[in-house]
Amino acid sequence: MSDPRGFLKVRTRRELAERPAAERVADWFDVHSEHGAQPWTAAQASRCMDCGTPFCMTGCPLGNIIPEFNDLVSQGKWEDAYHRLSLTNNFPEVTGRVCPAPCEHACVLAIHQPATTIKNDELTIIDQAFELGYVTPMPPQRLTDMTVAIVGSGPAGLACAQQLTRAGHTVVVYERDDAPGGLMRYGIPNFKLDKHLIDKRVEQMTAEGTRFRLSTEIGKDISWDDLRSRYDAVIVAIGSGVPRDVAIPGRELEGIHFAMDFLPDTTRRLSGSPLKHDISAQGRHVVVIGGGDTGSDCLGSCLRQGAKDVTVLQINDREPVERPEGHPWPTYARTYQKTTSMAEGGTYLYDTYSVAFSAAPTDASHADGDEPAGVAIEPRLEASGFLADAEHHVTGVKVVTVGPGADGPRTRQPGTERILPADLVLISIGFAHPDTASLLDQMPVELDTRGNVARDDQFATTQEGVFVCGDAGRGQSLVVWAIAEGRSCAAAVDRYLNGSTELSSPIAATDRPMALPRTR
């Protein structure tokens, strides 16, 4: 490091400032008020200890060379820092904004001080690189006669495509939507990830030689077996698109939707694209079932659409502020993280289980100060679990508090049942597995026990020349893991086509996060 004692001189962690919540909730722009290099950026990067064994790199699925790019940032060498970062990460403009930064949880400095600002440094590097013109196309020096089709343009598919294109293969990406990006475009709201960033990267990829076929659904517009006959290799990168549902009374009522039916249309409204579901939170009492990242995105989006109030239900208890004893360093610490959306408004209810949906009018009275604003108290319990009105539209969600008891840690607590007013309910409890109906019908591949596309350690499916990467093979995961999957799958496909490869492979198909299960 340029200053090996930097972590002793700068002990306070500082990150890019955010705009006031009252200001940003009125628009869909980036939540940050600061962008790019700041006067304090170099000092923050100098806090990196350049450890002999950099556990931060172990915590990162991409294997980013973190101490080296931190050192370059501390010296203001932005071009060198960008080239070092781009050796391992195809889309740092995405991970720098939405990654939960497992690298920081594994930071050695985090044992005694706040972790080094690795994610912030990564974001600053790529923003500087775009601003200063360092991000340029890298077309291959030679072309092979091999062709590859990639189905799906999410982070895994795009990373795989860029790697294989740069290796000299002719790559065509098929996307059923009208624009590439997958979850990055239609799953993550603009205030977290502006879509011009995806457009810039797609422009770079197109200049490098990657071809895109949009509004083309494989299995419908082109059959899977026909696609296989056209290319030397096919890569399935369709994500994990089948949402988990809630099997509780009243699920069939109107006004109850999956989060991923709601969130994509928020982006389509902003871009002028045709809506698929036309779900709006404006003027509504909204209940979001599920308190993860997607639930937080629903919260922020509903507030921006003008919801009357938003309540997010989380079945788990609130995580501790400090690293729990059951999650020792350097594993990923399940600690309480307040998202930007949580700071903007709404109510989170922890240890809360959804019992039933109600279509009966809800009591507008509030509890004696114990319940968050906007939460109504259920006047009585019905044996059927819900009441239906003439319109068959949801008006409330029956919930109950859970906690330790005779039935385990999530025992329903007597006397805690109540109804939350809700005329819009968004289900955000994750995804079960990829939608493989047409794939299994037209080009049968084996599935694993969880419904994902089965693969070997080289990302190969049971069909010759067909590979799978990203959530379609791994199961629901993070963007950073999807990028790592795409890069590693590209190396495997390049080896399959050429007999050898020079492409990097940061993970094996069987690798899993360095994390422990919840203690409760």
Coordinates of C-alpha atoms in Angstrom, one line a residue:
M1 CA 0.0 0.0 0.0
S2 CA 1.1 3.5 -0.6
D3 CA 0.5 4.2 3.1
P4 CA 0.8 1.0 5.1
R5 CA -0.4 2.8 8.2
G6 CA -3.5 4.3 6.6
F7 CA -5.9 2.2 8.6
L8 CA -4.3 3.6 11.8
K9 CA -4.7 7.2 10.6
V10 CA -8.2 7.0 9.2
R11 CA -10.5 5.1 11.5
T12 CA -13.9 6.6 10.5
R13 CA -15.7 5.0 7.6
R14 CA -17.3 7.3 5.0
E15 CA -19.5 6.5 2.0
L16 CA -21.1 8.5 -0.8
A17 CA -23.9 10.7 0.6
E18 CA -27.5 10.1 -0.1
R19 CA -30.2 12.6 -1.0
P20 CA -32.7 13.5 1.7
A21 CA -35.5 10.9 1.8
A22 CA -38.2 13.5 1.3
E23 CA -36.5 14.7 -1.9
R24 CA -35.7 11.4 -3.5
V25 CA -39.0 9.7 -2.8
A26 CA -40.6 12.3 -5.3
D27 CA -38.6 10.9 -8.2
W28 CA -36.9 7.8 -9.6
F29 CA -33.3 9.1 -9.8
D30 CA -30.3 7.7 -8.1
V31 CA -30.6 8.0 -4.3
H32 CA -27.0 9.3 -4.0
S33 CA -26.2 13.0 -4.0
E34 CA -22.5 12.3 -4.5
H35 CA -21.0 10.6 -7.5
G36 CA -17.5 9.7 -8.5
A37 CA -14.3 10.7 -6.7
Q38 CA -14.6 12.8 -3.6
P39 CA -11.9 14.6 -1.6
W40 CA -12.0 11.9 1.0
T41 CA -12.0 8.9 -1.4
A42 CA -8.3 8.3 -1.4
A43 CA -8.1 8.4 2.4
Q44 CA -10.9 5.8 2.7
A45 CA -9.2 3.5 0.2
S46 CA -6.0 3.8 2.3
R47 CA -7.7 2.1 5.2
C48 CA -7.2 -1.2 3.3
M49 CA -4.5 -3.2 5.2
D50 CA -3.2 -5.1 2.2
C51 CA -3.5 -8.3 4.2
G52 CA -1.1 -11.1 3.6
T53 CA -4.1 -13.4 3.2
P54 CA -6.9 -11.1 1.8
F55 CA -10.0 -12.7 3.1
C56 CA -12.0 -10.0 1.3
M57 CA -11.1 -11.7 -2.0
T58 CA -12.3 -15.0 -0.6
G59 CA -15.6 -13.4 0.3
C60 CA -16.1 -12.1 -3.2
P61 CA -17.5 -14.7 -5.6
L62 CA -15.7 -12.9 -8.5
G63 CA -12.3 -13.0 -6.7
N64 CA -11.9 -9.2 -7.2
I65 CA -8.3 -8.2 -6.6
I66 CA -9.4 -5.8 -3.9
P67 CA -6.2 -4.8 -2.1
E68 CA -4.6 -3.8 -5.5
F69 CA -7.5 -1.7 -6.7
N70 CA -7.8 -0.1 -3.3
D71 CA -4.1 0.8 -3.4
L72 CA -4.5 2.4 -6.9
V73 CA -7.5 4.4 -5.7
S74 CA -5.6 5.7 -2.7
Q75 CA -3.0 7.0 -5.3
G76 CA -5.7 8.4 -7.6
K77 CA -4.6 6.1 -10.4
W78 CA -8.1 5.7 -11.9
E79 CA -7.3 4.1 -15.2
D80 CA -5.1 1.5 -13.6
A81 CA -7.7 0.8 -11.0
Y82 CA -10.3 0.3 -13.6
H83 CA -8.2 -2.1 -15.6
R84 CA -7.5 -4.1 -12.4
L85 CA -11.2 -4.2 -11.5
S86 CA -12.3 -5.2 -15.0
L87 CA -10.0 -8.2 -15.0
T88 CA -12.5 -9.9 -12.7
N89 CA -15.8 -8.1 -13.0
N90 CA -17.8 -7.5 -16.2
F91 CA -20.3 -5.2 -14.5
P92 CA -18.9 -3.3 -11.5
E93 CA -21.5 -0.5 -12.2
V94 CA -24.1 -3.0 -11.1
T95 CA -22.3 -4.7 -8.2
G96 CA -21.1 -1.4 -6.9
R97 CA -24.7 -0.4 -6.5
V98 CA -26.7 -3.5 -5.5
C99 CA -24.2 -6.1 -4.2
P100 CA -24.6 -6.7 -0.4
A101 CA -20.7 -6.7 -0.3
P102 CA -19.8 -10.1 1.2
C103 CA -16.2 -8.9 0.7
E104 CA -16.7 -6.3 3.4
H105 CA -18.0 -8.9 5.9
A106 CA -14.7 -10.8 5.3
C107 CA -12.5 -7.7 5.6
V108 CA -9.8 -8.2 8.3
L109 CA -10.1 -4.6 9.4
A110 CA -13.8 -5.3 10.2
I111 CA -12.7 -7.4 13.2
H112 CA -11.9 -4.2 15.1
Q113 CA -13.0 -1.3 13.0
P114 CA -15.7 -0.6 10.4
A115 CA -14.8 -2.5 7.2
T116 CA -12.9 -0.9 4.3
T117 CA -15.3 0.8 1.9
I118 CA -14.7 -1.8 -0.8
K119 CA -18.1 -1.5 -2.5
N120 CA -17.9 2.3 -2.5
D121 CA -14.4 2.2 -4.0
E122 CA -15.6 -0.2 -6.7
L123 CA -18.5 2.1 -7.6
T124 CA -16.2 5.1 -7.7
I125 CA -13.7 3.3 -9.9
I126 CA -16.3 2.4 -12.6
D127 CA -18.1 5.8 -12.4
Q128 CA -14.7 7.5 -12.9
A129 CA -13.9 5.1 -15.8
F130 CA -17.1 5.9 -17.6
E131 CA -16.7 9.6 -17.1
L132 CA -13.0 9.7 -18.2
G133 CA -13.6 7.4 -21.2
Y134 CA -11.7 4.4 -20.0
V135 CA -14.5 1.9 -20.8
T136 CA -14.0 1.0 -24.4
P137 CA -14.9 -2.0 -26.5
M138 CA -12.4 -4.9 -26.4
P139 CA -13.1 -6.9 -29.6
P140 CA -11.3 -10.2 -30.1
Q141 CA -8.0 -10.2 -32.0
R142 CA -9.1 -13.3 -33.9
L143 CA -12.4 -15.0 -34.6
T144 CA -13.0 -18.7 -34.3
D145 CA -15.6 -20.5 -36.5
M146 CA -17.6 -21.5 -33.4
T147 CA -21.1 -20.2 -32.7
V148 CA -22.8 -19.9 -29.3
A149 CA -26.4 -19.1 -28.4
I150 CA -27.2 -17.7 -24.9
V151 CA -30.8 -17.7 -23.8
G152 CA -31.4 -15.0 -21.3
S153 CA -29.7 -11.6 -20.9
G154 CA -29.5 -11.2 -17.2
P155 CA -26.2 -10.8 -15.4
A156 CA -25.1 -14.4 -15.9
G157 CA -26.1 -14.4 -19.6
L158 CA -24.4 -11.1 -20.4
A159 CA -21.2 -11.9 -18.5
C160 CA -21.0 -15.2 -20.3
A161 CA -21.7 -13.6 -23.6
Q162 CA -19.0 -10.9 -23.2
Q163 CA -16.4 -13.4 -22.1
L164 CA -17.1 -15.8 -25.1
T165 CA -17.2 -12.9 -27.6
R166 CA -13.8 -11.7 -26.4
A167 CA -12.5 -15.2 -26.8
G168 CA -13.4 -15.0 -30.5
H169 CA -16.6 -16.9 -30.7
T170 CA -19.7 -15.7 -32.5
V171 CA -22.3 -15.2 -29.7
V172 CA -26.0 -14.4 -30.1
V173 CA -28.0 -13.5 -27.0
Y174 CA -31.8 -14.3 -27.1
E175 CA -34.0 -12.2 -24.9
R176 CA -37.8 -12.5 -24.7
D177 CA -38.2 -8.9 -23.4
D178 CA -37.9 -5.8 -25.5
A179 CA -34.5 -4.8 -24.0
P180 CA -31.5 -6.7 -22.6
G181 CA -30.7 -6.9 -18.9
G182 CA -33.1 -9.4 -17.4
L183 CA -33.5 -8.8 -13.7
M184 CA -31.1 -5.8 -13.8
R185 CA -33.5 -4.0 -16.2
Y186 CA -36.9 -5.1 -15.1
G187 CA -36.4 -6.3 -11.6
I188 CA -34.2 -3.6 -9.9
P189 CA -35.9 -0.1 -9.7
N190 CA -34.3 2.9 -11.4
F191 CA -33.5 4.6 -8.1
K192 CA -31.1 1.7 -7.3
L193 CA -29.8 1.0 -10.8
D194 CA -30.4 3.5 -13.6
K195 CA -31.0 1.7 -16.9
H196 CA -28.7 4.0 -18.9
L197 CA -25.9 2.0 -17.2
I198 CA -27.1 -1.2 -18.8
D199 CA -27.5 0.5 -22.1
K200 CA -23.9 1.7 -22.0
R201 CA -22.6 -1.8 -21.3
V202 CA -24.8 -3.3 -24.0
E203 CA -23.4 -0.7 -26.5
Q204 CA -19.8 -1.9 -25.5
M205 CA -20.8 -5.5 -26.0
T206 CA -22.4 -4.8 -29.4
A207 CA -19.2 -3.0 -30.5
E208 CA -17.2 -6.0 -29.4
G209 CA -19.3 -8.3 -31.6
T210 CA -22.1 -9.7 -29.4
R211 CA -25.4 -9.9 -31.2
F212 CA -28.8 -9.5 -29.6
R213 CA -32.1 -10.9 -30.6
L214 CA -34.8 -9.2 -28.6
S215 CA -38.5 -10.0 -28.2
T216 CA -37.7 -13.6 -29.0
E217 CA -38.9 -16.3 -26.7
I218 CA -37.1 -19.6 -27.0
G219 CA -39.6 -22.4 -26.8
K220 CA -42.2 -20.3 -28.5
D221 CA -40.8 -18.2 -31.3
I222 CA -37.9 -20.7 -31.8
S223 CA -38.0 -24.2 -30.4
W224 CA -35.2 -25.3 -28.1
D225 CA -34.2 -28.2 -30.3
D226 CA -34.1 -26.0 -33.4
L227 CA -31.9 -23.6 -31.5
R228 CA -29.5 -26.4 -30.6
S229 CA -29.2 -27.5 -34.2
R230 CA -28.1 -24.0 -35.3
Y231 CA -25.2 -23.5 -32.8
D232 CA -22.2 -25.3 -31.6
A233 CA -23.2 -24.7 -28.0
V234 CA -26.3 -23.4 -26.2
I235 CA -26.2 -21.8 -22.8
V236 CA -29.4 -21.7 -20.7
A237 CA -29.4 -18.5 -18.6
I238 CA -33.1 -18.0 -18.0
G239 CA -32.9 -17.2 -14.3
S240 CA -35.1 -18.5 -11.6
G241 CA -38.5 -17.1 -12.7
V242 CA -41.1 -19.1 -10.9
P243 CA -42.1 -17.2 -7.7
R244 CA -42.8 -18.8 -4.4
D245 CA -46.5 -18.4 -3.4
V246 CA -48.3 -18.3 -0.1
A247 CA -50.9 -21.0 0.5
I248 CA -53.3 -19.2 2.8
P249 CA -57.0 -18.7 2.6
G250 CA -58.1 -15.9 0.2
R251 CA -55.1 -16.1 -2.1
E252 CA -57.5 -16.0 -5.1
L253 CA -58.8 -12.6 -4.3
E254 CA -58.3 -9.7 -6.7
G255 CA -55.5 -7.2 -5.8
I256 CA -53.0 -9.8 -4.8
H257 CA -49.9 -10.0 -7.1
F258 CA -46.4 -11.3 -7.2
A259 CA -43.7 -8.6 -6.7
M260 CA -42.2 -9.5 -10.1
D261 CA -45.5 -8.7 -11.8
F262 CA -45.4 -5.3 -10.1
L263 CA -41.7 -4.2 -10.3
P264 CA -41.1 -4.7 -14.0
D265 CA -44.0 -2.4 -14.9
T266 CA -42.6 0.4 -12.8
T267 CA -39.6 0.4 -15.1
R268 CA -41.8 0.0 -18.2
R269 CA -43.8 3.1 -17.2
L270 CA -40.6 5.1 -17.0
S271 CA -39.2 3.9 -20.3
G272 CA -42.5 4.1 -22.2
S273 CA -42.7 0.4 -22.9
P274 CA -46.0 -1.4 -23.0
L275 CA -47.3 -2.6 -19.6
K276 CA -47.9 -6.3 -18.9
H277 CA -49.9 -6.1 -15.7
D278 CA -50.7 -2.4 -15.1
I279 CA -50.4 -2.6 -11.3
S280 CA -50.2 0.7 -9.5
A281 CA -49.8 1.5 -5.8
Q282 CA -51.1 5.0 -6.1
G283 CA -53.6 5.9 -3.3
R284 CA -53.6 2.3 -2.0
H285 CA -52.9 0.6 1.3
V286 CA -50.1 -1.7 0.4
V287 CA -48.9 -4.8 2.2
V288 CA -45.7 -6.5 1.0
I289 CA -45.2 -10.1 2.2
G290 CA -41.5 -10.7 2.4
G291 CA -38.8 -8.3 3.8
G292 CA -35.8 -9.1 1.6
D293 CA -34.2 -7.0 -1.2
T294 CA -37.2 -7.4 -3.5
G295 CA -39.6 -6.4 -0.7
S296 CA -37.5 -3.3 0.0
D297 CA -37.6 -2.5 -3.8
C298 CA -41.4 -2.8 -3.6
L299 CA -41.5 -0.5 -0.7
G300 CA -39.5 2.2 -2.4
S301 CA -41.5 1.9 -5.6
C302 CA -44.8 2.0 -3.9
L303 CA -43.8 5.2 -2.0
R304 CA -42.8 6.8 -5.3
Q305 CA -46.1 5.9 -6.9
G306 CA -48.0 7.6 -4.1
A307 CA -49.2 4.8 -1.9
K308 CA -51.3 5.8 1.2
D309 CA -49.1 3.6 3.3
V310 CA -46.9 0.5 3.0
T311 CA -46.4 -2.3 5.5
V312 CA -43.7 -4.9 4.9
L313 CA -44.2 -8.3 6.7
Q314 CA -41.1 -10.2 7.7
I315 CA -41.5 -13.7 9.2
N316 CA -38.0 -13.6 10.7
D317 CA -37.1 -11.5 13.7
R318 CA -35.1 -8.3 13.2
E319 CA -31.4 -9.1 12.7
P320 CA -28.9 -7.9 15.4
V321 CA -26.9 -4.7 14.7
E322 CA -23.6 -6.4 15.6
R323 CA -22.2 -9.7 14.2
P324 CA -23.9 -12.5 16.1
E325 CA -21.8 -15.1 17.8
G326 CA -23.2 -17.8 15.6
H327 CA -21.8 -16.1 12.5
P328 CA -18.0 -15.7 13.2
W329 CA -15.7 -13.7 11.0
P330 CA -15.1 -14.1 8.0
T331 CA -18.5 -15.6 7.2
Y332 CA -21.3 -13.3 6.0
A333 CA -22.8 -11.7 9.0
R334 CA -26.6 -11.6 9.1
T335 CA -26.9 -8.2 10.7
Y336 CA -29.6 -5.5 10.4
Q337 CA -29.2 -3.4 7.3
K338 CA -31.4 -0.4 6.8
T339 CA -32.0 0.0 3.1
T340 CA -32.5 3.3 1.3
S341 CA -36.2 2.4 0.9
M342 CA -36.6 1.7 4.6
A343 CA -35.3 5.2 5.4
E344 CA -38.0 6.7 3.1
G345 CA -41.1 5.5 4.9
G346 CA -43.3 2.5 5.4
T347 CA -43.6 0.1 8.3
Y348 CA -41.7 -3.2 8.8
L349 CA -43.4 -5.8 11.0
Y350 CA -41.0 -8.5 12.1
D351 CA -41.9 -12.0 13.5
T352 CA -45.1 -11.7 11.6
Y353 CA -46.8 -14.5 9.7
S354 CA -49.6 -14.1 7.1
V355 CA -52.6 -16.2 8.1
A356 CA -55.2 -15.2 5.5
F357 CA -56.4 -12.6 3.1
S358 CA -59.6 -10.8 3.9
A359 CA -62.2 -9.2 1.6
A360 CA -64.3 -7.9 4.5
P361 CA -64.1 -4.2 5.6
T362 CA -61.4 -3.7 8.2
D363 CA -61.8 -1.8 11.4
A364 CA -60.0 1.6 11.0
S365 CA -59.2 1.9 14.7
H366 CA -55.6 1.7 15.8
A367 CA -54.0 0.0 18.8
D368 CA -53.0 1.9 21.9
G369 CA -49.8 3.1 20.4
D370 CA -48.3 -0.3 20.0
E371 CA -49.0 -0.8 16.3
P372 CA -47.5 1.3 13.5
A373 CA -49.6 3.9 11.9
G374 CA -52.0 2.6 9.3
V375 CA -52.4 -0.9 10.9
A376 CA -55.9 -1.8 11.7
I377 CA -57.0 -4.2 14.4
E378 CA -59.1 -7.2 13.4
P379 CA -62.5 -7.0 15.1
R380 CA -63.0 -10.8 15.2
L381 CA -61.7 -14.1 13.9
E382 CA -63.7 -16.0 11.2
A383 CA -63.5 -19.7 11.0
S384 CA -63.2 -19.6 7.2
G385 CA -60.2 -17.3 7.5
F386 CA -61.5 -14.6 5.2
L387 CA -64.7 -12.9 4.1
A388 CA -65.6 -12.1 0.5
D389 CA -67.4 -9.0 -0.8
A390 CA -69.3 -8.6 -4.0
E391 CA -66.2 -7.4 -5.9
H392 CA -64.0 -10.2 -4.6
H393 CA -61.2 -7.8 -4.0
V394 CA -58.8 -8.0 -1.1
T395 CA -59.2 -5.4 1.7
G396 CA -57.0 -6.8 4.4
V397 CA -54.4 -9.3 5.4
K398 CA -54.9 -11.4 8.6
V399 CA -51.6 -11.8 10.4
V400 CA -50.3 -13.3 13.6
T401 CA -47.1 -12.7 15.5
V402 CA -44.8 -15.7 15.7
G403 CA -42.1 -16.5 18.3
P404 CA -40.6 -19.3 20.4
G405 CA -43.1 -21.8 21.6
A406 CA -44.4 -25.4 21.7
D407 CA -44.2 -25.6 17.9
G408 CA -40.6 -24.3 17.6
P409 CA -39.2 -20.8 16.9
R410 CA -42.1 -19.7 14.7
T411 CA -45.0 -20.7 17.0
R412 CA -48.1 -18.6 16.5
Q413 CA -48.6 -16.4 19.6
P414 CA -52.1 -16.5 21.0
G415 CA -54.0 -13.3 21.0
T416 CA -51.9 -11.6 18.4
E417 CA -54.1 -12.1 15.3
R418 CA -55.0 -8.8 13.6
I419 CA -56.0 -7.5 10.2
L420 CA -53.9 -5.0 8.3
P421 CA -55.8 -2.8 5.8
A422 CA -54.7 -3.7 2.3
D423 CA -56.2 -3.2 -1.2
L424 CA -52.9 -4.1 -2.8
V425 CA -50.8 -7.1 -1.7
L426 CA -47.4 -7.9 -3.2
I427 CA -45.9 -11.3 -2.6
S428 CA -42.1 -11.1 -2.3
I429 CA -40.8 -14.3 -0.8
G430 CA -38.3 -15.4 -3.4
F431 CA -38.3 -17.8 -6.3
A432 CA -38.7 -21.5 -6.4
H433 CA -37.0 -22.5 -9.6
P434 CA -36.6 -21.6 -13.3
D435 CA -39.5 -21.9 -15.7
T436 CA -38.5 -25.0 -17.6
A437 CA -41.8 -26.1 -19.1
S438 CA -40.9 -25.6 -22.8
L439 CA -37.3 -26.6 -22.3
L440 CA -38.3 -30.0 -20.8
D441 CA -40.9 -30.5 -23.6
Q442 CA -38.6 -29.7 -26.5
M443 CA -35.1 -30.6 -25.4
P444 CA -35.4 -32.7 -22.2
V445 CA -32.7 -32.0 -19.6
E446 CA -32.6 -33.4 -16.1
L447 CA -33.5 -31.2 -13.2
D448 CA -32.1 -31.4 -9.7
T449 CA -34.1 -32.0 -6.6
R450 CA -35.0 -28.3 -6.3
G451 CA -36.3 -27.9 -9.8
N452 CA -33.2 -26.2 -11.2
V453 CA -31.5 -27.4 -14.4
A454 CA -29.0 -30.1 -13.3
R455 CA -25.4 -29.7 -14.4
D456 CA -21.9 -31.2 -13.8
D457 CA -18.9 -29.3 -12.5
Q458 CA -18.3 -27.9 -16.0
F459 CA -21.8 -26.3 -16.1
A460 CA -22.9 -28.9 -18.7
T461 CA -26.4 -30.3 -18.7
T462 CA -27.4 -33.8 -19.6
Q463 CA -27.8 -32.7 -23.2
E464 CA -24.6 -32.7 -25.2
G465 CA -23.4 -29.1 -26.0
V466 CA -26.0 -27.5 -23.7
F467 CA -24.8 -25.6 -20.6
V468 CA -26.6 -23.7 -17.8
C469 CA -25.4 -20.8 -15.7
G470 CA -26.8 -18.3 -13.2
D471 CA -30.0 -18.8 -11.1
A472 CA -31.3 -21.4 -13.6
G473 CA -28.7 -23.8 -12.4
R474 CA -27.7 -22.5 -9.0
G475 CA -31.1 -21.4 -7.8
Q476 CA -32.0 -18.0 -6.5
S477 CA -28.9 -16.0 -5.7
L478 CA -27.2 -12.6 -5.9
V479 CA -26.1 -10.6 -9.0
V480 CA -22.5 -11.0 -8.0
W481 CA -22.9 -14.8 -8.0
A482 CA -24.7 -14.6 -11.4
I483 CA -21.7 -12.7 -12.9
A484 CA -19.3 -15.2 -11.5
E485 CA -21.4 -18.1 -12.9
G486 CA -21.4 -16.5 -16.3
R487 CA -17.7 -16.0 -16.3
S488 CA -17.0 -19.6 -15.2
C489 CA -19.5 -21.1 -17.6
A490 CA -17.9 -19.1 -20.4
A491 CA -14.5 -20.7 -19.5
A492 CA -16.2 -24.2 -19.5
V493 CA -17.8 -23.6 -22.9
D494 CA -14.6 -22.2 -24.4
R495 CA -12.8 -25.4 -23.2
Y496 CA -15.6 -27.5 -24.7
L497 CA -15.3 -25.8 -28.1
N498 CA -11.5 -25.4 -28.2
G499 CA -10.1 -28.1 -26.0
S500 CA -8.5 -25.5 -23.7
T501 CA -9.2 -22.0 -22.4
E502 CA -7.5 -18.9 -21.2
L503 CA -10.7 -17.4 -19.7
S504 CA -10.8 -17.1 -15.9
S505 CA -13.2 -19.3 -13.9
P506 CA -13.7 -17.7 -10.5
I507 CA -16.1 -20.4 -9.1
A508 CA -17.0 -24.0 -9.5
A509 CA -20.6 -25.0 -10.3
T510 CA -20.8 -26.4 -6.8
D511 CA -19.4 -23.4 -4.8
R512 CA -21.6 -21.8 -2.3
P513 CA -21.4 -18.5 -0.3
M514 CA -19.2 -18.3 2.8
A515 CA -22.2 -18.0 5.1
L516 CA -23.9 -19.9 7.9
P517 CA -27.6 -20.6 8.2
R518 CA -29.8 -18.4 10.4
T519 CA -29.5 -19.2 14.1
R520 CA -33.3 -18.9 14.3

